[in-house]
Structure formats: structure tokens, C-alpha cells
Coordinates of C-alpha atoms in Angstrom, one line a residue:
X124 CA 0.1 0.4 0.1
X125 CA 1.1 3.8 -0.6
X126 CA -0.4 7.3 -0.6
X127 CA 0.2 9.4 -3.2
X128 CA 0.0 13.2 -3.5
X129 CA -0.4 15.0 -6.8
X130 CA 2.5 17.5 -6.3
X131 CA 2.4 19.7 -9.6
X132 CA 2.4 23.1 -9.8
X133 CA -1.0 22.8 -9.7
X134 CA -1.3 20.6 -6.7
X135 CA 1.5 22.7 -5.2
X136 CA -0.4 26.0 -5.5
X137 CA -3.6 24.1 -4.1
X138 CA -1.6 23.7 -0.9
X139 CA -0.3 19.8 -2.1
X140 CA 3.1 20.6 -0.2
X141 CA 1.3 21.1 3.3
X142 CA -0.7 18.0 2.6
X143 CA 2.2 15.7 1.9
X144 CA 4.4 17.3 5.0
X145 CA 1.5 15.9 7.0
X146 CA 0.9 12.6 5.7
X147 CA 5.0 12.4 6.0
X148 CA 5.3 13.6 8.8
X149 CA 2.4 11.3 10.7
X150 CA 3.7 8.2 9.4
X151 CA 4.5 5.4 12.4
X152 CA 7.0 2.9 12.6
X153 CA 4.2 0.5 12.6
X154 CA 2.7 1.9 9.3
X155 CA 2.9 -0.7 6.4
X156 CA 2.8 2.1 3.6
X157 CA 4.6 5.1 2.7
X158 CA 3.7 8.4 1.3
X159 CA 5.2 9.5 -2.2
X160 CA 4.7 12.5 -5.0
X161 CA 3.7 12.3 -8.1
X162 CA 2.6 14.7 -10.7
X163 CA -0.8 16.1 -11.8
X164 CA -3.6 13.5 -13.3
X165 CA -4.8 16.5 -15.0
X166 CA -7.9 17.1 -13.0
X167 CA -6.5 20.1 -12.1
X168 CA -10.0 21.6 -10.7
X169 CA -9.8 19.1 -7.4
X170 CA -6.2 20.0 -6.6
X171 CA -5.0 18.9 -3.7
X172 CA -5.7 15.4 -4.7
X173 CA -4.5 12.4 -2.6
X174 CA -4.6 8.7 -3.7
X175 CA -4.4 5.3 -0.9
X176 CA -3.5 2.4 -3.1
X177 CA -3.9 -0.4 -1.5
X178 CA -3.2 -4.2 -3.0
X179 CA -6.4 -6.3 -3.3
X180 CA -5.1 -10.0 -4.4
X181 CA -3.1 -9.6 -7.9
X182 CA -5.4 -5.9 -8.2
X183 CA -4.9 -2.3 -6.8
X184 CA -7.8 -0.5 -5.5
X185 CA -7.4 2.8 -5.6
X186 CA -9.6 5.5 -3.4
X187 CA -9.6 9.0 -4.4
X188 CA -9.7 11.9 -2.1
X189 CA -10.2 15.5 -3.8
X190 CA -9.4 19.1 -2.4
X191 CA -7.8 17.7 0.5
X192 CA -7.0 20.0 3.0
X193 CA -4.0 19.9 5.6
X194 CA -6.1 19.1 8.6
X195 CA -7.9 16.3 6.3
X196 CA -4.3 14.6 6.5
X197 CA -4.9 12.8 9.8
X198 CA -8.7 11.8 8.4
X199 CA -6.9 9.8 5.3
X200 CA -3.7 8.5 7.3
X201 CA -6.9 6.8 9.3
X202 CA -8.4 5.6 6.4
X203 CA -4.4 3.9 4.9
X204 CA -5.1 2.1 8.7
X205 CA -8.4 1.1 8.8
X206 CA -9.3 3.2 11.7
X207 CA -12.7 5.0 11.6
X208 CA -12.6 8.0 10.1
X209 CA -14.1 11.2 8.3
X210 CA -11.9 11.1 4.7
X211 CA -15.3 9.6 3.1
X212 CA -16.4 13.4 2.9
X213 CA -13.0 14.2 0.1
X214 CA -14.0 11.2 -1.7
X215 CA -13.9 11.7 -5.4
X216 CA -17.5 12.0 -6.8
X217 CA -18.4 9.2 -9.7
X218 CA -18.7 12.3 -12.2
X219 CA -15.0 13.6 -11.5
X220 CA -14.4 9.7 -12.2
X221 CA -15.9 10.3 -15.3
X222 CA -14.0 12.8 -16.7
X223 CA -10.7 10.2 -16.5
X224 CA -12.6 7.8 -18.4
X225 CA -13.6 9.3 -20.8
X226 CA -10.0 9.8 -22.2
X227 CA -7.3 7.9 -24.3
X228 CA -4.1 8.5 -22.1
X229 CA -1.2 8.1 -24.7
X230 CA 1.3 10.8 -23.5
X231 CA -0.2 11.2 -20.1
X232 CA 0.0 8.1 -19.6
X233 CA 2.4 8.0 -16.4
X234 CA 1.5 11.4 -15.1
X235 CA -0.2 11.1 -12.0
X236 CA 0.6 7.8 -11.4
X237 CA 4.2 7.3 -11.0
X238 CA 7.0 9.3 -9.4
X239 CA 8.7 11.6 -11.4
X240 CA 11.7 11.6 -9.5
X241 CA 11.4 7.8 -9.9
X242 CA 13.8 6.1 -12.9
X243 CA 12.7 3.1 -11.2
X244 CA 9.0 3.4 -11.5
X245 CA 9.4 4.6 -14.4
X246 CA 11.0 1.6 -15.9
X247 CA 8.8 -0.5 -14.1
X248 CA 5.5 0.6 -16.5
X249 CA 8.0 -0.6 -19.1
X250 CA 9.8 3.0 -19.4
X251 CA 13.3 2.5 -21.8
X252 CA 11.7 -1.0 -23.3
X253 CA 11.2 1.1 -26.8
X254 CA 14.5 2.7 -26.5
X255 CA 16.5 -0.7 -26.1
X256 CA 14.1 -2.3 -28.4
X257 CA 15.5 0.7 -31.0
X258 CA 19.0 0.8 -29.7
X259 CA 19.5 -2.9 -29.9
X260 CA 17.4 -5.0 -32.6
X261 CA 16.4 -2.3 -34.5
X262 CA 17.9 -0.3 -37.6
X263 CA 17.5 3.7 -37.9
X264 CA 15.4 3.4 -40.8
X265 CA 13.2 1.2 -39.3
X266 CA 12.4 3.1 -36.0
X267 CA 11.8 5.9 -38.6
X268 CA 9.0 3.3 -40.7
X269 CA 7.6 2.8 -37.5
X270 CA 6.7 6.5 -36.8
X271 CA 5.4 6.7 -40.1
X272 CA 3.3 3.6 -40.1
X273 CA 2.0 5.8 -36.9
X274 CA 1.0 9.3 -39.0
X275 CA 2.1 10.9 -35.7
X276 CA 1.3 14.4 -36.6
X277 CA 4.0 16.9 -34.6
X278 CA 2.0 18.2 -31.2
X279 CA 3.3 21.4 -31.7
X280 CA 1.0 23.4 -33.6
X281 CA 2.0 23.2 -37.6
X282 CA 1.0 18.8 -37.7
X283 CA 3.7 18.2 -39.9
X284 CA 4.7 14.5 -40.3
X285 CA 6.9 13.7 -37.7
X286 CA 8.6 10.5 -39.2
X287 CA 9.2 13.0 -42.7
X288 CA 11.3 15.7 -40.4
X289 CA 13.0 13.0 -39.0
X290 CA 13.8 11.4 -42.2
X291 CA 14.5 14.7 -43.9
X292 CA 17.2 15.1 -40.7
X293 CA 19.1 11.5 -41.1
X294 CA 19.6 12.0 -44.9
X295 CA 21.0 15.4 -44.5
X296 CA 25.0 15.3 -45.2
X297 CA 27.3 15.5 -42.3
X298 CA 27.8 13.6 -39.3
X299 CA 27.3 16.3 -36.4
X300 CA 23.5 16.6 -36.2
X301 CA 21.2 17.6 -32.9
X302 CA 17.8 16.7 -31.4
X303 CA 16.0 19.5 -29.8
X304 CA 12.8 19.6 -27.7
X305 CA 10.9 23.0 -27.9
X306 CA 9.3 23.1 -24.6
X307 CA 8.8 27.0 -25.0
X308 CA 5.2 26.6 -24.1
X309 CA 3.8 30.1 -24.3
X310 CA 0.3 30.3 -25.0
X311 CA -2.0 32.3 -22.3
X312 CA -4.5 29.3 -21.1
X313 CA -1.9 26.3 -22.1
X314 CA 0.0 24.0 -19.5
X315 CA 0.4 21.1 -21.6
X316 CA 3.8 20.9 -21.7
X317 CA 4.4 21.9 -17.9
X318 CA 2.1 19.2 -17.3
X319 CA 3.9 16.6 -18.9
X320 CA 7.4 17.3 -18.2
X321 CA 6.5 17.9 -14.3
X322 CA 4.8 14.6 -14.5
X323 CA 6.5 12.0 -16.5
X324 CA 10.0 13.5 -18.0
X325 CA 11.6 10.5 -18.3
X326 CA 8.6 9.6 -21.2
X327 CA 10.2 13.0 -22.8
X328 CA 13.8 11.9 -22.5
X329 CA 12.8 8.7 -24.2
X330 CA 11.4 9.8 -27.3
X331 CA 14.4 12.1 -27.8
X332 CA 16.8 9.4 -27.1
X333 CA 14.8 7.4 -30.0
X334 CA 14.6 10.3 -32.4
X335 CA 18.3 10.9 -31.6
X336 CA 19.2 7.3 -32.4
X337 CA 17.0 7.1 -35.5
X338 CA 18.9 10.4 -36.8
X339 CA 22.2 9.6 -35.7
X340 CA 22.7 12.7 -33.3
X341 CA 24.8 12.5 -30.8
X342 CA 24.1 15.9 -28.7
X343 CA 20.5 16.6 -27.5
X344 CA 18.9 20.3 -26.1
X345 CA 15.4 21.1 -24.1
X346 CA 14.5 24.5 -24.4
X347 CA 12.5 25.2 -21.6
X348 CA 10.6 28.1 -20.3
X349 CA 12.8 29.9 -17.1
X350 CA 8.7 30.2 -15.5
X351 CA 8.4 26.7 -15.3
X352 CA 11.0 25.8 -12.2
X353 CA 9.6 22.6 -10.8
X354 CA 9.9 21.1 -14.7
X355 CA 13.5 22.0 -14.7
X356 CA 14.1 20.2 -11.7
X357 CA 12.7 17.3 -12.5
X358 CA 14.3 17.0 -15.7
X359 CA 17.8 18.1 -14.5
X360 CA 17.4 14.4 -11.7
X361 CA 16.0 12.4 -14.6
X362 CA 19.0 13.4 -16.6
X363 CA 20.8 11.9 -13.8
X364 CA 18.9 8.7 -13.3
X365 CA 19.4 8.3 -16.8
X366 CA 23.1 8.9 -17.0
X367 CA 23.4 6.5 -14.0
X368 CA 21.3 3.7 -16.3
X369 CA 23.7 4.0 -18.6
X370 CA 20.9 5.3 -20.6
X371 CA 23.0 8.5 -21.7
X372 CA 26.4 9.2 -22.7
X373 CA 29.1 7.0 -24.8
X374 CA 28.8 3.5 -26.2
X375 CA 25.0 3.4 -25.2
X376 CA 24.6 -0.6 -23.9
X377 CA 27.5 -1.8 -25.4
X378 CA 26.3 -0.5 -29.4
X379 CA 28.2 2.8 -31.5
X380 CA 25.9 4.6 -30.2
X381 CA 26.7 7.9 -27.7
X382 CA 24.1 10.2 -26.9
X383 CA 23.5 13.1 -23.8
X384 CA 20.5 15.8 -23.3
X385 CA 21.3 19.6 -21.8
X386 CA 18.6 21.9 -20.6
X387 CA 18.3 25.1 -21.7
X388 CA 16.2 27.6 -19.8
X389 CA 14.7 30.1 -22.3
X390 CA 13.6 33.7 -21.4
X391 CA 9.9 33.3 -22.1
X392 CA 10.2 35.2 -25.4
X393 CA 6.6 33.7 -27.2
X394 CA 8.5 33.9 -30.6
X395 CA 10.8 31.3 -29.3
X396 CA 8.2 29.0 -30.2
X397 CA 8.7 29.0 -33.7
X398 CA 11.9 27.4 -34.0
X399 CA 14.4 28.8 -36.3
X400 CA 13.9 31.9 -33.5
X401 CA 14.5 29.4 -30.5
X402 CA 17.6 27.9 -32.5
X403 CA 18.8 31.5 -32.6
X404 CA 18.2 31.8 -28.6
X405 CA 19.9 28.5 -28.2
X406 CA 23.4 29.7 -30.0
X407 CA 23.6 32.5 -27.6
X408 CA 21.6 35.3 -30.1
X409 CA 18.5 36.8 -29.8
X410 CA 15.5 34.6 -30.6
X411 CA 14.5 36.1 -34.1
X412 CA 12.9 33.9 -36.9
X413 CA 15.0 32.9 -39.9
X414 CA 14.0 33.0 -43.1
X415 CA 13.4 29.0 -44.7
X416 CA 14.9 27.0 -46.4
X417 CA 16.8 26.0 -45.3
X418 CA 14.7 24.2 -42.6
X419 CA 16.6 23.0 -39.4
X420 CA 16.6 19.6 -40.9
X421 CA 19.4 21.0 -43.2
X422 CA 20.6 23.7 -41.7
X423 CA 19.7 24.2 -38.1
X424 CA 21.4 24.6 -34.6
X425 CA 25.2 25.5 -35.6
X426 CA 23.9 25.4 -39.1
X427 CA 24.3 21.6 -38.8
X428 CA 20.9 19.0 -39.6
X429 CA 18.9 19.3 -36.3
X430 CA 15.2 18.1 -35.5
X431 CA 13.2 19.9 -33.5
X432 CA 9.6 18.1 -31.9
X433 CA 7.9 19.8 -29.0
X434 CA 7.4 18.2 -25.6
X435 CA 3.7 15.7 -26.7
X436 CA 5.6 14.7 -29.8
X437 CA 8.4 12.9 -28.0
X438 CA 6.3 12.1 -24.9
X439 CA 4.2 9.5 -27.4
X440 CA 6.9 7.8 -28.8
X441 CA 8.0 5.3 -26.5
X442 CA 4.5 4.1 -26.5
X443 CA 4.5 4.3 -30.4
X444 CA 7.3 1.9 -30.2
X445 CA 6.6 -0.6 -27.9
X446 CA 2.4 -0.9 -29.0
X447 CA 3.3 -0.6 -32.9
X448 CA 2.5 2.3 -35.2
X449 CA -0.4 0.6 -36.4
X450 CA -2.1 0.6 -32.8
X451 CA -1.5 4.4 -33.0
X452 CA -2.8 4.8 -36.5
X453 CA -6.1 3.0 -35.3
X454 CA -6.9 5.8 -32.9
X455 CA -7.8 9.3 -34.3
X456 CA -9.5 10.3 -38.0
X457 CA -7.8 9.6 -41.4
X458 CA -5.7 13.3 -41.3
X459 CA -5.0 13.1 -37.9
X460 CA -4.1 10.1 -36.0
X461 CA -3.9 8.9 -32.1
X462 CA -4.4 11.1 -29.6
X463 CA -4.2 14.9 -28.2
X464 CA -3.6 16.7 -24.7
X465 CA -5.5 19.6 -24.6
X466 CA -5.7 22.2 -21.6
X467 CA -9.1 23.2 -20.8
X468 CA -9.4 26.8 -18.7
X469 CA -11.8 29.8 -19.1
X470 CA -15.1 29.1 -17.9
X471 CA -14.8 25.7 -18.4
X472 CA -16.5 23.4 -15.0
X473 CA -13.8 21.2 -15.2
X474 CA -10.6 22.7 -16.0
X475 CA -7.3 21.3 -16.3
X476 CA -5.2 19.1 -18.8
X477 CA -7.2 16.1 -21.0
X478 CA -5.8 13.7 -23.9
X479 CA -8.8 12.5 -26.0
X480 CA -8.9 10.4 -29.2
X481 CA -8.4 12.5 -32.5
X482 CA -12.1 12.9 -33.8
X483 CA -13.7 13.6 -30.7
X484 CA -16.0 17.1 -31.1
X485 CA -15.4 20.1 -29.3
X486 CA -18.7 19.8 -27.6
X487 CA -17.3 15.9 -26.5
X488 CA -14.7 18.0 -24.6
X489 CA -16.1 20.7 -23.3
X490 CA -19.3 19.2 -22.3
X491 CA -18.8 15.3 -22.3
X492 CA -15.0 15.6 -20.6
X493 CA -14.8 19.4 -18.9
X494 CA -18.6 19.4 -17.7
X495 CA -20.2 22.4 -19.7
X496 CA -20.2 26.2 -18.9
X497 CA -19.3 27.4 -14.9
X498 CA -22.3 29.2 -13.6
X499 CA -25.3 27.7 -15.6
X500 CA -24.6 30.4 -18.6
X501 CA -24.8 29.4 -21.9
X502 CA -21.3 28.3 -23.9
X503 CA -20.6 31.0 -26.6
X504 CA -17.1 30.1 -28.2
X505 CA -13.5 28.7 -27.5
X506 CA -10.2 30.0 -28.7
X507 CA -8.1 27.3 -30.3
X508 CA -4.7 27.2 -30.8
X509 CA -3.6 30.2 -28.2
X510 CA -3.5 33.6 -29.1
X511 CA -2.3 32.1 -32.9
X512 CA -5.7 30.7 -33.0
X513 CA -9.2 31.4 -33.5
X514 CA -12.4 31.5 -32.0
X515 CA -14.5 28.8 -32.8
X516 CA -18.2 29.7 -32.1
X517 CA -20.7 27.1 -30.4
X518 CA -22.9 26.9 -33.1
X519 CA -19.6 24.8 -34.6
X520 CA -19.4 22.8 -31.3
X521 CA -20.0 19.7 -33.5
X522 CA -16.8 20.6 -35.4
X523 CA -14.5 17.2 -35.1
X524 CA -11.1 18.0 -33.9
X525 CA -8.7 16.9 -36.4
X526 CA -6.0 19.3 -38.5
X527 CA -7.7 19.8 -41.2
X528 CA -11.4 20.1 -39.8
X529 CA -10.1 22.6 -37.5
X530 CA -8.4 25.1 -40.4
X531 CA -11.3 24.9 -42.1
X532 CA -12.7 27.0 -39.4
X533 CA -10.1 29.9 -39.4
X534 CA -8.9 28.6 -36.5
X535 CA -6.0 26.3 -35.7
X536 CA -5.3 23.2 -33.0
X537 CA -2.1 25.0 -31.8
X538 CA -0.2 23.0 -28.9
X539 CA -3.6 22.1 -27.3
X540 CA -5.0 25.1 -25.4
X541 CA -8.7 25.6 -25.3
X542 CA -10.0 28.7 -23.7
X543 CA -13.6 28.2 -23.5
X544 CA -16.0 31.4 -23.1
X545 CA -19.9 31.9 -22.1
X546 CA -22.3 34.5 -23.3
X547 CA -20.2 37.4 -20.7
X548 CA -17.6 37.3 -23.1
X549 CA -16.8 40.1 -25.2
X550 CA -15.5 38.3 -29.0
X551 CA -14.1 42.1 -29.5
X552 CA -12.3 42.2 -26.2
X553 CA -10.8 38.9 -26.9
X554 CA -9.9 39.9 -30.5
X555 CA -8.4 42.7 -28.7
X556 CA -6.8 40.9 -26.0
X557 CA -5.0 37.9 -27.8
X558 CA -4.1 40.5 -30.5
X559 CA -1.9 43.0 -27.8
X560 CA 0.0 39.7 -26.3
X561 CA 1.2 38.9 -30.3
X562 CA 2.3 42.9 -30.6
X563 CA 3.7 42.2 -27.1
X564 CA 5.5 38.9 -28.0
X565 CA 6.8 40.0 -32.0
X566 CA 10.6 40.5 -32.3
X567 CA 10.4 42.9 -34.5
X568 CA 11.9 41.4 -37.6
X569 CA 9.7 42.1 -39.9
X570 CA 7.2 45.2 -40.5
X571 CA 3.9 43.7 -41.1
X572 CA 3.9 42.1 -38.0
X573 CA 6.0 45.1 -36.0
X574 CA 3.9 47.6 -37.3
X575 CA 0.3 46.1 -39.6
X576 CA -0.8 44.3 -35.9
X577 CA -0.2 47.5 -33.6
X578 CA -2.8 49.3 -36.2
X579 CA -5.2 46.4 -35.9
X580 CA -4.8 47.1 -32.2
X581 CA -5.2 50.4 -32.1
X582 CA -8.2 50.0 -34.0
X583 CA -10.0 47.6 -31.7
X584 CA -8.6 49.7 -28.9
X585 CA -10.9 52.5 -30.5
X586 CA -13.7 50.3 -30.9
X587 CA -14.0 48.9 -27.5
X588 CA -13.6 52.4 -26.4
X589 CA -16.5 53.5 -28.0
X590 CA -14.5 55.6 -30.8
X591 CA -15.3 53.0 -33.7
X592 CA -16.1 54.2 -37.1
X593 CA -18.1 52.6 -40.0
X594 CA -15.4 51.0 -42.0
X595 CA -13.7 49.9 -39.1
X596 CA -14.2 46.1 -40.0
X597 CA -13.2 46.3 -43.4
X598 CA -10.2 47.8 -42.8
X599 CA -9.5 45.2 -40.2
X600 CA -10.1 42.3 -42.0
X601 CA -7.9 43.7 -45.0
X602 CA -5.1 44.5 -42.8
X603 CA -5.5 40.6 -41.5
X604 CA -4.9 39.5 -44.7
X605 CA -1.8 41.7 -45.8
X606 CA 0.0 40.6 -42.5
X607 CA -0.7 37.3 -43.2
X608 CA 0.4 37.2 -46.4
X609 CA 3.7 39.2 -45.8
X610 CA 5.1 38.2 -42.6
X611 CA 8.2 36.3 -42.3
X612 CA 7.0 33.4 -39.0
X613 CA 4.4 31.6 -38.0
X614 CA 3.6 34.2 -35.3
X615 CA 3.3 37.2 -37.8
X616 CA 1.4 35.2 -40.3
X617 CA -1.0 33.5 -37.5
X618 CA -1.6 36.2 -35.1
X619 CA -4.5 37.8 -36.8
X620 CA -6.9 34.7 -36.6
X621 CA -8.3 35.7 -33.9
X622 CA -9.4 39.4 -35.6
X623 CA -10.5 37.3 -38.7
X624 CA -12.5 34.7 -36.9
X625 CA -14.3 36.5 -34.3
X626 CA -14.9 39.0 -37.6
X627 CA -16.5 36.1 -39.5
X628 CA -18.3 34.7 -36.7
X629 CA -19.5 37.8 -34.5
X630 CA -19.4 40.4 -36.9
X631 CA -22.9 41.6 -35.5
X632 CA -20.7 42.2 -32.0
X633 CA -18.5 44.4 -34.4
X634 CA -21.2 46.1 -35.4
X635 CA -23.0 46.5 -32.3
X636 CA -20.0 48.5 -30.6
X637 CA -19.6 50.5 -33.6
X638 CA -23.0 51.5 -35.2
X639 CA -25.0 51.2 -32.1
X640 CA -22.3 52.0 -29.1
X641 CA -23.0 49.0 -27.0
X642 CA -21.4 45.8 -25.7
X643 CA -23.9 43.3 -25.5
X644 CA -21.5 41.2 -23.3
X645 CA -21.6 43.8 -20.7
X646 CA -18.2 43.7 -21.1
X647 CA -16.8 47.2 -22.4
X648 CA -17.1 49.5 -19.9
X649 CA -17.1 52.9 -22.1
X650 CA -20.1 51.6 -23.7
X651 CA -22.4 50.4 -21.3
X652 CA -24.9 52.6 -19.6
X653 CA -26.4 52.4 -15.7
X654 CA -30.1 53.8 -15.1
X655 CA -32.4 53.4 -11.8
X656 CA -35.8 52.3 -12.4
X657 CA -37.5 55.0 -10.8
X658 CA -40.6 52.6 -10.5
X659 CA -37.9 50.2 -8.3
X660 CA -35.5 53.2 -6.5
X661 CA -36.9 53.8 -2.9
X662 CA -34.3 56.8 -2.2
X663 CA -32.5 54.8 0.2
X664 CA -29.3 57.4 -1.0
X665 CA -27.0 54.2 -0.4
X666 CA -25.8 54.2 -4.4
X667 CA -25.1 58.2 -4.2
X668 CA -22.8 57.9 -1.2
X669 CA -21.1 55.5 -2.4
X670 CA -20.7 56.9 -6.2
X671 CA -17.2 58.2 -6.2
X672 CA -18.2 60.3 -9.6
X673 CA -21.0 62.4 -7.7
X674 CA -22.7 61.2 -11.0
X675 CA -26.3 60.2 -9.2
X676 CA -28.7 62.9 -8.0
X677 CA -32.0 62.5 -6.1
X678 CA -33.2 62.9 -2.0
X679 CA -34.4 60.6 0.4
X680 CA -36.7 58.7 -0.5
X681 CA -37.4 59.9 -4.0
X682 CA -36.2 58.1 -7.2
X683 CA -32.3 59.2 -8.0
X684 CA -30.8 59.5 -11.0
X685 CA -27.5 59.2 -12.9
X686 CA -26.0 61.6 -15.1
X687 CA -24.5 60.4 -17.8
X688 CA -22.1 62.5 -18.2
X689 CA -20.4 61.8 -14.7
X690 CA -21.1 58.5 -15.2
X691 CA -17.3 56.8 -14.9
X692 CA -18.8 53.4 -15.1
X693 CA -17.4 51.9 -12.3
X694 CA -20.7 49.8 -11.6
X695 CA -20.7 50.3 -8.1
X696 CA -24.1 51.2 -7.4
X697 CA -25.1 48.0 -9.7
X698 CA -23.4 45.6 -7.5
X699 CA -25.4 47.4 -4.8
X700 CA -29.0 47.8 -5.7
X701 CA -31.7 45.6 -7.9
X702 CA -33.0 48.9 -9.3
X703 CA -29.6 49.8 -11.0
X704 CA -29.6 48.4 -14.5
X705 CA -27.3 47.9 -17.1
X706 CA -27.2 48.1 -20.7

């Protein structure tokens, strides 16, 4: 028997470290169980999560407790000792168990299950078997062929065939080649890479090792943003353990194959998610994209052939080698094979990390896995693919999740961020939010991105502030098209997507802002009008006393009124009194 505590970043933020310390500190010499840490299993909304795993005959019975407080640790210890306890009130609900049951976990197979700082626990679950099989029994060409059979596309956003990149790097002339892991996760609302590394770092390393053997690389690098300190710590420990086991270094497994990996902590520039900008940063230069071709497979790090995949792509590799490419290809759709990890954020009831087979619909994820919208409000849209993605309306909720189908909506799969929005979300302001992000993160190298996106943001600012003009929507559209056509890298080429998709599906909201000076979502402050219903107002004067702008007039026990010229739209009056309405 053992007790596990989810100690990913989300669990630690919710108090898991205190829970862990209470459990560990409460152990008795007579206890037959241990307390250990795991990563995040994905149900972030339930953290801190504690599992009591009891061996029952040849099986393991898992009792899951959620939203555990430090004070509850003593009750869980009593439960583990088969003593009467109040631990039951922390037991996970059946509907929350369904969240995990509706998934297809491949990349996330070990997250929340093993201790991420123990190579022995990873190896007990077939860890590094795929790597050993490749080095000892398969040729590099056979490994690449297996990946080709699987149909695995890069999970970093572009969806490019993984085998093709590997094959191109292997076939490129030169003895010096490199493997790079792109862990520079910068999308607002995305945390797939962080959770994967924190929960199962060895799976990422094993995928990189297999890729290195396939293309003939001797050195690997993991480019991870410095804002992920726990991920960096666990990667470092995993690398040390792999070296101690002889899985990294010289003459691996007695064969003519040598390979090692180092970690590079990036400074957090969103543009470094673009592979050529990432390479520039690895080389000690400013992270700015380069013109392609040549592609990294031909001329990458130090102008040598290099293969770059993201965290999730590498995490899938060991499973594919062990289970066979055909098993992976059997999942998903004709154009998109396997399963995909998504980070559910925003107005979603059950936020966290999920992995579902390609081919599921947006509604399957939002309602079937994510539990629908919080507060009983209506589902309005979902932003797919981060700031470079697009807003897909609820009316297209039956859209199938695969690369081509999502692209047809004007959005992209991206790395897997899904920001869910409800009826209180202003789509014009959402477009402004994401464009503001990409403007700040632009490297400034090309004029279309540096200047064009800034001009679009200025128009959106004007519209949200109530100063929109007729023709602004057409101007935004024309600018967006030119920016997409003229930008050097994917950041600029995709930055207009939130604007284009909100115009495509929510043009009426732009028109309300511009023509009627109204924000129907009641979000844009300068477009709101607060009024007092004189039939409901009892003249208590409380709203007038709290109005910092002195915009409310009226005598005691007489109906009050708001001077619209003075009103600064703070909303305090509406929060205090039901007689105040907002339009």
C-alpha cells in the first residue's frame, strides 16, 4: 500500500506540499505504507488530490480523495490504517471519475500515476523498453518507418509529419546532428508541456533518445522556459538518473551509439516557440526567426542538421515503438492519428489537462470531459490554438477535432490550448486581448508583423472604447490578410486569426460596438449605460453615497437618477442595488 499526493505546479499552488508534509510527518513506524509524490493527473480543479493505493489480491484498489486540506491528512492516515475516519467526505465524486474515463491517455499515461523523480517507477511501467529495443534490435530506418506507420503529426501546432522531419534530418549530409525539444510553451491558457514534464520527464527523454538514434545525433537540448522551475528540476533529476543507468553517455548499451542531453532555460519570449527563433536563442543570439529554406533538418543549430519536436510529440514516441505504429494509427481520423492533449481553461466547470482521441468534437471535450460551462451560463465560443489560433462559436460545437477540420473554421489545433468562453465574453475584446499579446511578443524583425498588428490593435482599442467608425471592420480584415501574407514567421502569419474569426462569426458584435455604441456582453466599460428604475428606487441614498464620481442625484425617499455625463462606468451602484440596470 502507498499514499500518493499530486505535486504538479497546480497541486502545489492549491496546497499539496502542506498536505504531503502532514501525511509524511504523521507516518508511524508500524505503518505498512509509504507517502510519495506524483505529478498532475489532469483534474486540476480537484487539487490537492491524494490517492490511497491498496493491494487487493493481484490488483490495486485506488481510493481517491480531492480538495484535501492539511487538516484532512490525519483522517486519510486513519483510513489507510483501516480505522474509523471522516475521510469519506473528501472522496472523489463519480462524475469526476468520468472525466478520466472518457479519455485516451498515451502521452499522459504516467502523469499522476508514478513518482516523476523515480526512474525505477518509470521503468516498472515499461519505461525505456522502447529505447532499448531500438538501439539493440532495430535499424534507424526501421524506427523511422514505425513512426511513419503511426501517422504521428507534430503536436507543437503545425501538425507536420514527424517521420518526414526525422527522415530529412537523417538524410542530410554531415556527421554532426542535433535533437531539440521545444518546451517553450507560451500560449495564454496552455500548460500541456509543463504538466507533462513535471509528471513524466522520462517519457520525454526516452522519445528524444529514440529520435537521436533514428537520425544519428550525439547531442540533444531541451529548450524550456525559465518560468517552469519545477519542470526544470525534475528534468535535471531525470537526466542524472538516466546517465547513472547508462542510458545516456558514450557507447550506450555496448553499441556504437553515444548521446547526451542538456537543458537550456529560455527567457520566456513567445516568438521562441518558432523553431528558427528557438535555435537562434540556443546559439546565444536574440530569438528572431530566420528565412526558410533552409529548414532546420538541413541547417539548424550551429548550421548543422537538427530535428525539433515539442514535448508531447516526444512523449508519444515510446508508446508507439512498444505498441506498434498501427495501434496508434488505429485511433483518430484519416488525417489526424492518435490522441491529443488539451489544456481546458476559461469558463469551464472542470478545468485541467485532458487527452482524447482525434475525431472527438469540441462539444465532446467541453461538455463530455470538461463538464460544461460554469455558473449555468451559455457556451459562446472556444479559442483554439492560443493567441495564434481562432475563436470557434458554440454553433460549430460539433466540429471534429483534427488538423484539417479545425483549419477550415479559421482556427488551428495549435499546441492544444482551449480557452472556453461563455455569454458574458465580449468577442471584440477577446480579439483585442490576444492581439495585444502577440504585439508585445513580436520580435519586430518584419514590418508587417511589427507595424501591421499594432495598427489593428489601435483600431480594436478604439472600437472597445466607443470610438469605432464605419469601415473599421473592413479595414481590420484587409490589414489582417496583408499581415498574414507578408509576415516572415508563424507568429505574424497567424496573429490576425483571432480578429478574422471573430469578424467571421461575431460580426454583429463589432457592428453593435461601432454603430450602436453597445457591448451586448456588458463587458466594454465605456459602452455601458447605467440607469435607475424610478419605480424600484426607494430613495435610500446608498448608491449616491458610494458613487465616487458624484454622478447620482436625488433626495431621501425619492427616486434617484444618474448623470450620464459624470458617470465613470465603475458599476458600484449596480452591485449595490437591484434598481440599477446596465445596458
